[in-house]
Structures are given as structure tokens and as C-alpha cells.
CSV table of C-alpha atoms and ligand atoms in Angstrom, one decimal:
chain,number,residue,atom,x,y,z
A,1,MET,CA,0.0,0.0,0.0
A,2,ARG,CA,2.8,2.3,0.9
A,3,ILE,CA,4.7,1.5,-2.2
A,4,LYS,CA,1.7,2.1,-4.4
A,5,ARG,CA,1.3,5.6,-2.7
A,6,LEU,CA,5.0,6.3,-3.3
A,7,ARG,CA,4.6,5.4,-7.0
A,8,ILE,CA,1.6,7.7,-7.4
A,9,LEU,CA,3.5,10.4,-5.7
A,10,ALA,CA,6.5,9.9,-7.9
A,11,ALA,CA,4.3,9.9,-11.1
A,12,GLY,CA,2.6,13.1,-9.9
A,13,LEU,CA,5.9,14.7,-9.2
A,14,LEU,CA,7.2,13.7,-12.7
A,15,ILE,CA,4.0,15.1,-14.3
A,16,GLY,CA,4.4,18.3,-12.3
A,17,VAL,CA,8.0,18.7,-13.3
A,18,LEU,CA,7.1,18.0,-17.0
A,19,ILE,CA,4.4,20.6,-16.9
A,20,MET,CA,6.6,23.1,-15.1
A,21,PHE,CA,9.4,22.7,-17.7
A,22,ARG,CA,7.1,22.4,-20.7
A,23,PRO,CA,8.8,24.2,-23.6
A,24,THR,CA,6.9,27.2,-24.9
A,25,ASP,CA,6.0,27.6,-28.6
A,26,MET,CA,9.2,29.0,-30.2
A,27,GLY,CA,7.7,29.2,-33.7
A,28,ALA,CA,7.1,32.4,-35.6
A,29,GLY,CA,6.5,33.0,-39.3
A,30,HIS,CA,9.0,34.6,-41.7
A,31,SER,CA,9.9,38.2,-40.9
A,32,THR,CA,9.0,40.9,-43.5
A,33,LEU,CA,12.6,40.5,-44.9
A,34,PHE,CA,12.3,36.7,-45.5
A,35,SER,CA,8.6,36.9,-46.6
A,36,GLY,CA,9.8,39.3,-49.3
A,37,TYR,CA,12.6,36.9,-50.4
A,38,GLN,CA,10.1,34.0,-50.3
A,39,THR,CA,7.7,35.8,-52.7
A,40,VAL,CA,10.4,36.5,-55.2
A,41,LEU,CA,12.0,33.1,-55.1
A,42,LYS,CA,8.8,31.0,-55.1
A,43,GLN,CA,7.7,32.9,-58.2
A,44,GLY,CA,11.0,32.7,-60.0
A,45,PHE,CA,12.4,29.4,-58.8
A,46,PRO,CA,9.5,27.2,-57.7
A,47,GLY,CA,10.6,23.8,-56.4
A,48,LYS,CA,14.3,24.6,-56.3
A,49,ASN,CA,17.1,24.9,-53.7
A,50,ILE,CA,18.5,28.3,-54.1
A,51,ALA,CA,21.6,30.4,-53.1
A,52,PHE,CA,20.9,34.1,-53.3
A,53,LEU,CA,22.5,37.4,-52.6
A,54,ASP,CA,20.6,40.5,-51.4
A,55,ARG,CA,22.3,43.1,-53.7
A,56,ASP,CA,21.0,46.1,-51.6
A,57,ARG,CA,22.6,44.7,-48.5
A,58,LEU,CA,25.8,43.8,-50.4
A,59,ASN,CA,26.0,47.4,-51.8
A,60,ALA,CA,25.5,48.9,-48.3
A,61,ASN,CA,28.1,46.6,-46.9
A,62,LEU,CA,30.7,47.5,-49.5
A,63,GLU,CA,30.1,51.2,-48.9
A,64,ALA,CA,30.4,50.8,-45.2
A,65,ILE,CA,33.6,48.8,-45.6
A,66,ARG,CA,35.1,51.4,-48.0
A,67,ALA,CA,34.1,54.2,-45.6
A,68,LYS,CA,35.8,52.5,-42.6
A,69,VAL,CA,39.1,51.8,-44.3
A,70,HIS,CA,41.5,54.8,-44.7
A,71,PRO,CA,41.4,56.0,-48.3
A,72,SER,CA,45.1,55.5,-48.7
A,73,ILE,CA,44.6,51.7,-48.1
A,74,ALA,CA,43.6,49.7,-51.2
A,75,LEU,CA,41.1,46.8,-51.0
A,76,ARG,CA,42.0,43.3,-52.4
A,77,LEU,CA,39.2,40.8,-52.8
A,78,VAL,CA,39.6,37.4,-51.2
A,79,SER,CA,38.3,35.1,-53.9
A,80,LYS,CA,37.9,31.9,-51.7
A,81,SER,CA,35.3,33.7,-49.6
A,82,LEU,CA,33.5,34.9,-52.8
A,83,PRO,CA,33.5,31.8,-55.1
A,84,SER,CA,31.9,33.4,-58.1
A,85,LEU,CA,33.8,35.2,-60.9
A,86,PRO,CA,30.9,37.5,-61.9
A,87,LEU,CA,30.5,38.4,-58.2
A,88,LEU,CA,34.2,39.3,-58.1
A,89,SER,CA,33.8,41.4,-61.3
A,90,TYR,CA,30.8,43.2,-59.8
A,91,LEU,CA,32.7,44.0,-56.5
A,92,MET,CA,35.9,45.1,-58.3
A,93,GLU,CA,33.9,47.5,-60.4
A,94,LYS,CA,31.9,48.9,-57.5
A,95,LEU,CA,35.0,49.3,-55.3
A,96,GLY,CA,37.3,50.5,-58.1
A,97,THR,CA,39.9,47.9,-57.4
A,98,ASP,CA,41.6,45.4,-59.7
A,99,LYS,CA,43.2,43.5,-56.9
A,100,LEU,CA,42.4,39.9,-56.1
A,101,MET,CA,43.8,37.4,-53.6
A,102,VAL,CA,43.6,33.8,-54.9
A,103,PHE,CA,44.3,30.6,-53.0
A,104,SER,CA,44.2,27.6,-55.3
A,105,GLU,CA,45.5,26.4,-58.7
A,106,PRO,CA,41.9,25.7,-60.0
A,107,TYR,CA,40.6,29.1,-59.0
A,108,LEU,CA,43.6,30.9,-60.3
A,109,GLU,CA,43.2,29.1,-63.6
A,110,ARG,CA,39.6,30.3,-63.9
A,111,VAL,CA,40.6,33.8,-62.8
A,112,LEU,CA,43.4,34.0,-65.4
A,113,GLU,CA,41.1,32.6,-68.1
A,114,ARG,CA,38.5,35.2,-67.4
A,115,PHE,CA,40.4,38.3,-66.4
A,116,GLY,CA,43.9,37.7,-67.9
A,117,THR,CA,46.3,40.5,-67.1
A,118,SER,CA,43.5,43.0,-66.3
A,119,VAL,CA,43.7,42.0,-62.6
A,120,ASP,CA,46.5,42.2,-60.1
A,121,ILE,CA,46.7,38.9,-58.3
A,122,LEU,CA,48.4,38.1,-55.0
A,123,LEU,CA,48.5,34.5,-53.8
A,124,GLY,CA,47.0,34.1,-50.3
A,125,LYS,CA,48.8,30.8,-49.7
A,126,PRO,CA,52.0,29.6,-51.3
A,127,LEU,CA,51.3,27.3,-54.2
A,128,PRO,CA,53.7,24.4,-54.8
A,129,ALA,CA,56.2,25.3,-57.5
A,130,ASP,CA,54.8,22.5,-59.7
A,131,ALA,CA,51.3,24.2,-59.6
A,132,ALA,CA,52.9,27.5,-60.5
A,133,ALA,CA,54.8,25.9,-63.4
A,134,ARG,CA,51.6,24.5,-64.8
A,135,LEU,CA,49.9,27.9,-64.7
A,136,MET,CA,52.8,29.7,-66.1
A,137,ALA,CA,53.0,27.3,-69.0
A,138,ARG,CA,49.4,28.2,-70.0
A,139,PHE,CA,48.8,31.8,-69.0
A,140,ASP,CA,50.5,35.2,-69.0
A,141,CYS,CA,51.2,35.4,-65.3
A,142,SER,CA,53.0,38.8,-65.4
A,143,ARG,CA,50.5,40.3,-63.0
A,144,VAL,CA,50.6,37.4,-60.5
A,145,CYS,CA,52.6,37.8,-57.3
A,146,TRP,CA,53.6,34.3,-56.1
A,147,LEU,CA,53.8,33.8,-52.4
A,148,ILE,CA,57.1,32.6,-50.9
A,149,ASP,CA,57.0,31.4,-47.3
A,150,SER,CA,60.4,29.7,-46.9
A,151,GLU,CA,63.9,29.5,-48.4
A,152,ALA,CA,63.1,26.1,-49.7
A,153,ARG,CA,60.0,27.5,-51.5
A,154,LEU,CA,62.1,30.2,-53.1
A,155,GLU,CA,64.6,27.6,-54.3
A,156,SER,CA,61.9,25.5,-55.9
A,157,TYR,CA,60.5,28.5,-57.7
A,158,GLU,CA,64.0,29.6,-58.8
A,159,LYS,CA,64.5,26.2,-60.4
A,160,LEU,CA,61.5,26.9,-62.8
A,161,GLN,CA,62.2,27.9,-66.4
A,162,GLY,CA,61.1,31.1,-67.9
A,163,PRO,CA,61.4,34.9,-67.2
A,164,ALA,CA,61.8,36.4,-63.8
A,165,ARG,CA,58.6,36.1,-61.6
A,166,LYS,CA,57.1,38.6,-59.2
A,167,ILE,CA,57.2,37.2,-55.6
A,168,CYS,CA,55.7,38.4,-52.4
A,169,VAL,CA,57.0,37.1,-49.1
A,170,GLU,CA,54.8,35.8,-46.3
A,171,VAL,CA,55.7,37.2,-43.0
A,172,ASP,CA,54.4,36.0,-39.6
A,173,VAL,CA,52.9,38.9,-37.7
A,174,GLY,CA,51.5,36.6,-35.0
A,175,LEU,CA,49.2,34.2,-36.8
A,176,LYS,CA,51.7,31.3,-36.6
A,177,ARG,CA,50.7,29.9,-40.0
A,178,GLY,CA,54.2,29.9,-41.4
A,179,GLY,CA,56.2,32.5,-43.2
A,180,PHE,CA,59.2,34.4,-42.1
A,181,LYS,CA,59.3,34.9,-38.4
A,182,ASN,CA,61.4,38.0,-38.0
A,183,PRO,CA,63.1,40.8,-40.0
A,184,GLU,CA,66.5,39.1,-39.9
A,185,GLU,CA,65.1,35.9,-41.6
A,186,LEU,CA,63.4,38.1,-44.2
A,187,HIS,CA,66.6,40.1,-44.8
A,188,ALA,CA,68.6,36.8,-45.3
A,189,LEU,CA,66.0,35.6,-47.8
A,190,LEU,CA,66.1,38.9,-49.8
A,191,LYS,CA,69.9,38.7,-50.0
A,192,GLN,CA,69.4,35.3,-51.6
A,193,LEU,CA,67.1,36.4,-54.4
A,194,ASN,CA,68.4,35.8,-57.8
A,195,PRO,CA,67.2,38.9,-59.8
A,196,ALA,CA,67.2,36.9,-63.0
A,197,GLN,CA,64.5,34.6,-61.5
A,198,SER,CA,62.7,36.6,-58.8
A,199,ILE,CA,61.4,40.2,-58.6
A,200,PHE,CA,60.5,41.2,-55.1
A,201,GLY,CA,57.0,42.5,-55.0
A,202,GLY,CA,56.3,43.1,-51.3
A,203,LEU,CA,55.0,41.5,-48.1
A,204,MET,CA,51.9,39.6,-47.0
A,205,GLY,CA,51.4,39.3,-43.3
A,206,TYR,CA,47.9,38.1,-42.4
A,207,ASP,CA,46.5,39.2,-39.1
A,208,GLY,CA,43.7,36.6,-38.9
A,209,HIS,CA,44.4,35.7,-35.3
A,210,VAL,CA,43.6,39.2,-34.0
A,211,GLY,CA,39.8,38.7,-34.1
A,212,HIS,CA,40.2,35.5,-32.0
A,213,SER,CA,42.3,37.0,-29.2
A,214,LEU,CA,41.9,35.1,-25.9
A,215,PRO,CA,40.9,37.7,-23.2
A,216,VAL,CA,42.8,35.8,-20.5
A,217,LEU,CA,46.0,36.3,-22.6
A,218,THR,CA,45.5,39.6,-24.4
A,219,SER,CA,42.9,41.9,-25.9
A,220,ALA,CA,42.3,42.2,-29.6
A,221,ASP,CA,43.3,45.9,-29.4
A,222,LYS,CA,46.7,45.0,-27.8
A,223,GLU,CA,47.4,42.2,-30.2
A,224,PHE,CA,46.5,44.5,-33.2
A,225,ALA,CA,49.0,47.0,-31.9
A,226,GLU,CA,51.6,44.2,-31.7
A,227,VAL,CA,50.8,43.2,-35.3
A,228,LEU,CA,51.5,46.7,-36.5
A,229,LYS,CA,54.7,46.8,-34.5
A,230,ARG,CA,55.9,43.5,-36.0
A,231,TYR,CA,54.9,44.7,-39.5
A,232,LYS,CA,56.9,47.9,-39.1
A,233,GLY,CA,59.9,45.7,-38.1
A,234,PHE,CA,59.6,43.8,-41.4
A,235,LEU,CA,59.2,47.0,-43.4
A,236,GLU,CA,62.6,48.2,-42.2
A,237,LYS,CA,64.2,45.5,-44.4
A,238,VAL,CA,62.3,46.2,-47.7
A,239,PRO,CA,62.1,49.0,-50.2
A,240,SER,CA,59.0,51.2,-49.8
A,241,GLY,CA,56.1,51.5,-52.3
A,242,LEU,CA,55.7,47.7,-52.8
A,243,ILE,CA,52.8,45.5,-51.6
A,244,GLN,CA,52.3,45.8,-47.8
A,245,ASN,CA,49.3,43.4,-47.4
A,246,SER,CA,47.5,42.4,-44.3
A,247,GLY,CA,44.0,42.5,-42.9
A,248,GLY,CA,40.8,40.5,-43.4
A,249,SER,CA,37.2,40.7,-42.5
A,250,ASN,CA,37.8,40.6,-38.8
A,251,THR,CA,40.2,43.6,-38.8
A,252,PHE,CA,39.5,45.8,-41.8
A,253,TRP,CA,37.8,48.4,-39.6
A,254,ARG,CA,41.0,48.8,-37.6
A,255,TYR,CA,42.8,50.1,-40.7
A,256,SER,CA,41.2,53.5,-40.4
A,257,GLU,CA,44.1,55.8,-40.0
A,258,ALA,CA,46.7,57.4,-42.2
A,259,GLY,CA,50.3,56.3,-41.9
A,260,MET,CA,49.7,52.6,-41.0
A,261,PRO,CA,52.4,50.1,-42.1
A,262,VAL,CA,49.9,48.4,-44.4
A,263,ASN,CA,48.9,49.8,-47.9
A,264,GLU,CA,46.3,47.2,-48.8
A,265,ILE,CA,44.0,44.8,-47.0
A,266,ALA,CA,42.5,41.6,-48.4
A,267,LEU,CA,39.0,40.7,-47.4
A,268,GLY,CA,36.0,38.8,-48.8
A,269,SER,CA,33.7,37.5,-46.1
A,270,ALA,CA,32.7,41.0,-44.8
A,271,PHE,CA,30.9,41.8,-48.0
A,272,VAL,CA,28.4,39.0,-47.4
A,273,VAL,CA,28.7,38.6,-43.6
A,274,PRO,CA,28.2,34.9,-43.1
A,275,SER,CA,27.4,33.8,-39.6
A,276,HIS,CA,31.1,33.2,-38.6
A,277,PHE,CA,31.4,37.0,-39.1
A,278,SER,CA,28.2,38.1,-37.3
A,279,GLU,CA,30.3,40.3,-35.0
A,280,LEU,CA,30.5,42.6,-38.0
A,281,GLU,CA,26.9,43.5,-37.5
A,282,LYS,CA,28.2,45.8,-34.7
A,283,HIS,CA,29.9,47.8,-37.5
A,284,GLY,CA,26.6,48.2,-39.4
A,285,LEU,CA,27.1,45.4,-41.9
A,286,LYS,CA,24.3,42.9,-42.6
A,287,ALA,CA,24.1,39.3,-43.8
A,288,ALA,CA,23.7,39.4,-47.6
A,289,LEU,CA,24.0,35.8,-48.6
A,290,PHE,CA,21.4,33.1,-47.9
A,291,LEU,CA,20.4,29.6,-49.0
A,292,ALA,CA,16.9,28.4,-49.2
A,293,ALA,CA,15.2,25.0,-49.4
A,294,PRO,CA,11.5,24.3,-50.1
A,295,VAL,CA,9.4,22.2,-47.8
A,296,LEU,CA,8.9,18.9,-49.6
A,297,LYS,CA,6.6,17.2,-47.1
A,298,LYS,CA,4.8,18.4,-44.0
A,299,LEU,CA,4.0,15.3,-41.9
A,300,ALA,CA,2.6,14.4,-38.5
A,301,PRO,CA,5.2,13.9,-35.9
A,302,GLU,CA,5.6,10.1,-36.2
A,303,LEU,CA,8.8,8.2,-35.6
A,304,PRO,CA,9.9,4.7,-36.8
A,305,PHE,CA,9.5,1.7,-34.4
A,306,ILE,CA,7.1,3.6,-32.0
A,307,PRO,CA,5.2,6.0,-34.2
A,308,ALA,CA,3.2,7.4,-31.3
A,309,ALA,CA,6.4,8.4,-29.5
A,310,GLY,CA,6.8,11.4,-31.8
A,311,ARG,CA,3.2,12.4,-30.9
A,312,TRP,CA,3.9,12.1,-27.2
A,313,LEU,CA,7.0,14.2,-27.5
A,314,ALA,CA,4.9,16.8,-29.4
A,315,LEU,CA,2.3,16.8,-26.7
A,316,TRP,CA,4.9,17.9,-24.2
A,317,ASP,CA,7.0,20.1,-26.6
A,318,ILE,CA,4.8,21.8,-29.2
A,319,ASN,CA,8.0,22.6,-31.2
A,320,PHE,CA,8.0,18.9,-32.3
A,321,ALA,CA,4.5,19.1,-33.6
A,322,ASN,CA,5.3,19.1,-37.4
A,323,HIS,CA,7.9,17.2,-39.3
A,324,PHE,CA,9.1,19.2,-42.3
A,325,PHE,CA,11.2,17.3,-44.8
A,326,LEU,CA,13.2,19.7,-47.0
A,327,LEU,CA,14.2,19.4,-50.6
A,328,GLY,CA,17.8,20.3,-49.7
A,329,GLY,CA,20.1,21.0,-46.9
A,330,GLY,CA,23.2,19.5,-45.3
A,331,TRP,CA,24.9,22.8,-46.1
A,332,PRO,CA,27.5,24.4,-43.9
A,333,ALA,CA,24.8,26.8,-42.7
A,334,ASP,CA,22.1,27.3,-39.9
A,335,VAL,CA,18.4,27.7,-40.4
A,336,VAL,CA,17.5,31.4,-39.8
A,337,SER,CA,13.9,31.6,-40.9
A,338,PRO,CA,11.2,30.9,-39.9
A,339,SER,CA,12.3,30.9,-36.3
A,340,GLY,CA,11.6,28.0,-34.0
A,341,LEU,CA,12.7,25.3,-36.4
A,342,LYS,CA,15.2,22.7,-35.2
A,343,ARG,CA,16.7,19.4,-36.0
A,344,HIS,CA,15.2,16.3,-34.3
A,345,PHE,CA,17.5,14.7,-31.7
A,346,LEU,CA,15.9,11.3,-32.3
A,347,TRP,CA,16.1,11.5,-36.1
A,348,ASP,CA,19.7,12.5,-36.5
A,349,SER,CA,22.5,12.8,-34.1
A,350,GLY,CA,22.5,16.6,-34.2
A,351,ASP,CA,25.9,16.9,-35.8
A,352,ARG,CA,26.0,20.2,-37.6
A,353,VAL,CA,26.8,18.7,-40.9
A,354,GLN,CA,25.9,15.0,-41.2
A,355,ASN,CA,25.6,14.5,-44.8
A,356,LEU,CA,26.6,16.9,-47.5
A,357,LEU,CA,24.0,15.5,-50.0
A,358,PRO,CA,21.1,14.5,-47.7
A,359,ASN,CA,18.2,13.3,-49.7
A,360,GLN,CA,15.6,15.1,-47.5
A,361,PRO,CA,16.7,16.6,-44.2
A,362,LEU,CA,14.2,16.9,-41.4
A,363,VAL,CA,13.5,20.0,-39.4
A,364,VAL,CA,10.7,20.2,-36.8
A,365,GLY,CA,8.6,23.1,-35.5
A,366,SER,CA,5.2,24.1,-34.2
A,367,SER,CA,2.4,25.2,-36.4
A,368,SER,CA,3.3,28.8,-35.6
A,369,VAL,CA,6.2,28.6,-38.1
A,370,GLY,CA,3.5,28.8,-40.7
A,371,LEU,CA,5.1,26.5,-43.2
A,372,GLU,CA,3.3,24.5,-45.9
A,373,GLU,CA,4.6,22.3,-48.7
A,374,GLY,CA,6.5,24.5,-51.2
A,375,ASP,CA,7.3,27.3,-48.7
A,376,LEU,CA,10.9,28.1,-48.1
A,377,VAL,CA,13.2,27.5,-45.2
A,378,PHE,CA,16.1,30.0,-45.1
A,379,PHE,CA,19.7,29.3,-44.0
A,380,ARG,CA,22.5,31.6,-43.3
A,381,PRO,CA,25.9,30.1,-44.3
A,382,TRP,CA,28.7,29.9,-41.9
A,383,GLU,CA,31.2,31.1,-44.6
A,384,GLY,CA,30.8,32.5,-48.1
A,385,ASP,CA,32.3,29.3,-49.5
A,386,ALA,CA,28.9,27.5,-48.8
A,387,LEU,CA,28.2,28.7,-52.3
A,388,VAL,CA,30.2,25.8,-53.8
A,389,GLY,CA,27.2,23.6,-53.1
A,390,PHE,CA,25.3,25.4,-55.8
A,391,ASP,CA,25.8,26.0,-59.6
A,392,ARG,CA,24.5,29.6,-59.5
A,393,VAL,CA,23.8,32.4,-57.0
A,394,GLU,CA,20.6,34.4,-57.7
A,395,VAL,CA,20.7,38.2,-57.1
A,396,ILE,CA,17.7,40.0,-55.6
A,397,SER,CA,17.3,43.8,-55.3
A,398,GLU,CA,14.4,45.9,-54.2
A,399,GLY,CA,12.1,43.0,-54.0
A,400,SER,CA,12.9,41.6,-57.5
A,401,TRP,CA,15.2,39.0,-59.0
A,402,VAL,CA,17.8,40.8,-61.1
A,403,GLU,CA,20.3,38.3,-62.3
A,404,SER,CA,21.9,34.9,-61.9
A,405,LEU,CA,25.7,34.5,-61.3
A,406,GLU,CA,27.8,31.5,-62.0
A,407,VAL,CA,29.5,29.9,-59.0
A,408,PHE,CA,33.1,28.7,-59.1
A,409,HIS,CA,33.6,24.9,-58.6
A,410,GLY,CA,36.9,23.2,-58.8
A,411,GLY,CA,38.4,22.8,-55.4
A,412,ASN,CA,41.0,24.4,-53.3
B,501,PLP,C1,46.0,35.6,-46.5
B,501,PLP,C2,44.6,36.0,-46.1
B,501,PLP,N1,44.2,37.3,-46.2
B,501,PLP,C3,43.0,37.7,-45.9
B,501,PLP,C4,42.0,36.8,-45.6
B,501,PLP,C5,40.7,37.3,-45.2
B,501,PLP,O1,39.6,36.7,-45.9
B,501,PLP,P1,38.1,37.0,-45.3
B,501,PLP,O2,38.0,38.4,-45.4
B,501,PLP,O3,37.2,36.3,-46.3
B,501,PLP,O4,38.0,36.4,-44.0
B,501,PLP,C6,42.4,35.4,-45.4
B,501,PLP,C7,41.4,34.4,-45.0
B,501,PLP,O5,41.7,33.2,-44.9
B,501,PLP,C8,43.7,35.0,-45.7
B,501,PLP,O6,44.1,33.8,-45.6
């Protein structure tokens, strides 16, 4: 009798706790922004997974970026974060720059095919000399500045046939990703240059670690000051007026004064503000690149083996009330609209990317998300390179579709 009473008490307690901690409805329909995108995309691209750019936001971002960087500092576009040649063209024209930073043999090949010597190219990572030789055999590379990160790399380049090549030297301003560690090492390398083989074009010292400063060790402000000091040290060993490259999306706004040791910064992500760069919203920039997938099936919350279990779960947590299977997904991106959608912990393990070509990913949500079959679920990519999962990126401006841009594929 006592045991029975205890059981009833425990069950009552459990029910009480479940009621107390019952999740509230997290769902809400698309905001005005995403409803606007949905109208345009459902009309122009029904039944399709889509990558798209908001050109108005992109334009506002590029103006904000140009306004923050001191006018004496040139902008160089980081191609890997913007994998689309027509998008690079558009940005180069808008920004009045012909400078690109390229990171891979396949992308450099496409860039040279399309732009030839009309663009000024700096490598963002050193390519093996074999890759450089293949490119030089096919293209006029007179406006390419090859990146040299070690004496051994220089030797391998100087063994290549052909006329002298422009080289830039990678210097370590604190990132610890290779390159010359101090001005003395740089000086020793420069003395070794064979002018018949190599023409010194300047320095590349990426400050990518500054935005990730660990507060227990130092602040981003202090580390940035150190970067500038280290850069100045390297500059003492080189002639002036050549490339003095640094910067990136996490630091461009710090290059706002005259007389800094850097005369150009390379950036790409800040133009489209993927989620890894959401800190940039503090500087007035806005996300401009999104992915969208239509709802393929809207189903009752049933699960395999114990179909009712899904319904029980939904009775407790209304946010499991609908199973939305999507036409696409598995992208390096997070769902941003409608809000209140999530992955199902019993359906997949919740890894951020489980399968890059999932046949129909599941997201769950309450009825307040307002989704029906054919409606779109929007994703914000972690990085601009999420575009490589698509053939084209559509461009929207002032509530209308304006053009479709080809995406670069080919690897890094
Ligand atoms: C050498 C170099 N410069 C600049 C950048 C900045 O690129 P983003 O602005 O897209 O972060 C990078 C990014 O990896 C880089 O490697």
C-alpha cells in the first residue's frame, strides 16, 4: 500500500516537473525580410534549392567597408570567400579595385582565363612550384605575385624555367601559420634572391588571429598594436612602395588611420557577412548571402518503431508538432527563418553537418512557423564558400530578382 502511494506520488511529481518545464512555442512565421525573399523566389524558382544574394545589403556593406578603411589603403578581394567570378567582377567595379587574392590552382586558372592580365593577383597561400609551373605554361602570369613562405619554396621557384617572376614574401605577424618569423630571416632571404629569377613585390602578413584573441592572454586591441609593430619591423628590411598586405574581414575596420604600415588589405567575407562573421553587425554590416530549401513534405510527428512516441513528444513540446522534410540542406549553414525550427534529436545525431548531400533533411517546428509544402526555409551560411554547393547564385534587389551569377567549382 505504501509502495503504491509512493509510486503515485513519484508519477505526480514527474508530471508536475514535466508541466513546469514544458517548452513554450518557439515558432514564428517569416519576418518581412524573409517573406519578401520568399515571394520573389517562389515565383522565379519554384521547387528549387537556391543560393541568393541581397544586392542592396551587399552594396550597403561595401560602402560601409570602404568608408571605414582609410582611403590610402587599397582593398583586395579574397576570392575563396566569394567563389563566383561574376561576383568578383561586380565588386571590383563597385570598389574601383583590380586586386584579387587567390588561394588555389583551379581558382587561379579560372581567374586567369576570365580576367587575364587586367587584374592584379596576390596568392593568399604559397602554391607548390609545380602548380605555379603548370599555370605559367598556360597563361600570362605577369600580374601574379607568387607567395614565398620559406627559403626552400624560393629555391623550388627559382628552379623553374622562364622569365623572372614577381614574388611576395609571407611574414608572420603573429598568426603562426608559417612565413618568415622575424626581420632578420626576411633580410637573409632577400639577399638570396636571384634577380634573373625573382622580382621582389612586397609582403603579405595576415592578421587573422587578432579577431580571435583570448581575453585571458591579451585583448584584440593590444594584439593588433603588436601586429602593427611587427609589420613595421619587417618593413625596415624592404624598399617602400611595394605591396604591404594584411587585414581581413575581422580587422578591416581597424585600418582607419593614415600612416599605417599596411597599404592594402585583403577581405572577402565581410561583403556578405556569413554567420562566422556576425560580429561585423556591430559595425553596421548585414548578412547578404542566404540559402533556401522548399518544404517537400509536412508530416505528422511520427517516428519509426514507436510511431506514437513522436506524438507524445509533441504533446509535451509543441516545437516537435510538425515534421518538415526539405528538398535540400546539409549545407554548412544554420536555419535562420522561420524561427523556431530545429533538428530532431531522435532522427539525426544533431551533428552540424551529417551528410553533404542528404536526400531530405528533417526540421521540426510548431504550427506557428506557418510552413506549408512549397514554402521556403532559409539558411545563413557559416562562410561565403557555402556557395560551392550550388551552380548559381541568384541576385535579388528591391524586391525583385535581377540576375543569376555563375559559381566557381573546382576545389582548393
Ligand atoms: C592571407 C589572407 N588574407 C585575408 C584573408 C581574409 O579573408 P576573409 O575576409 O574572407 O576572412 C584570409 C582568409 O583566410 C587570408 O588567408
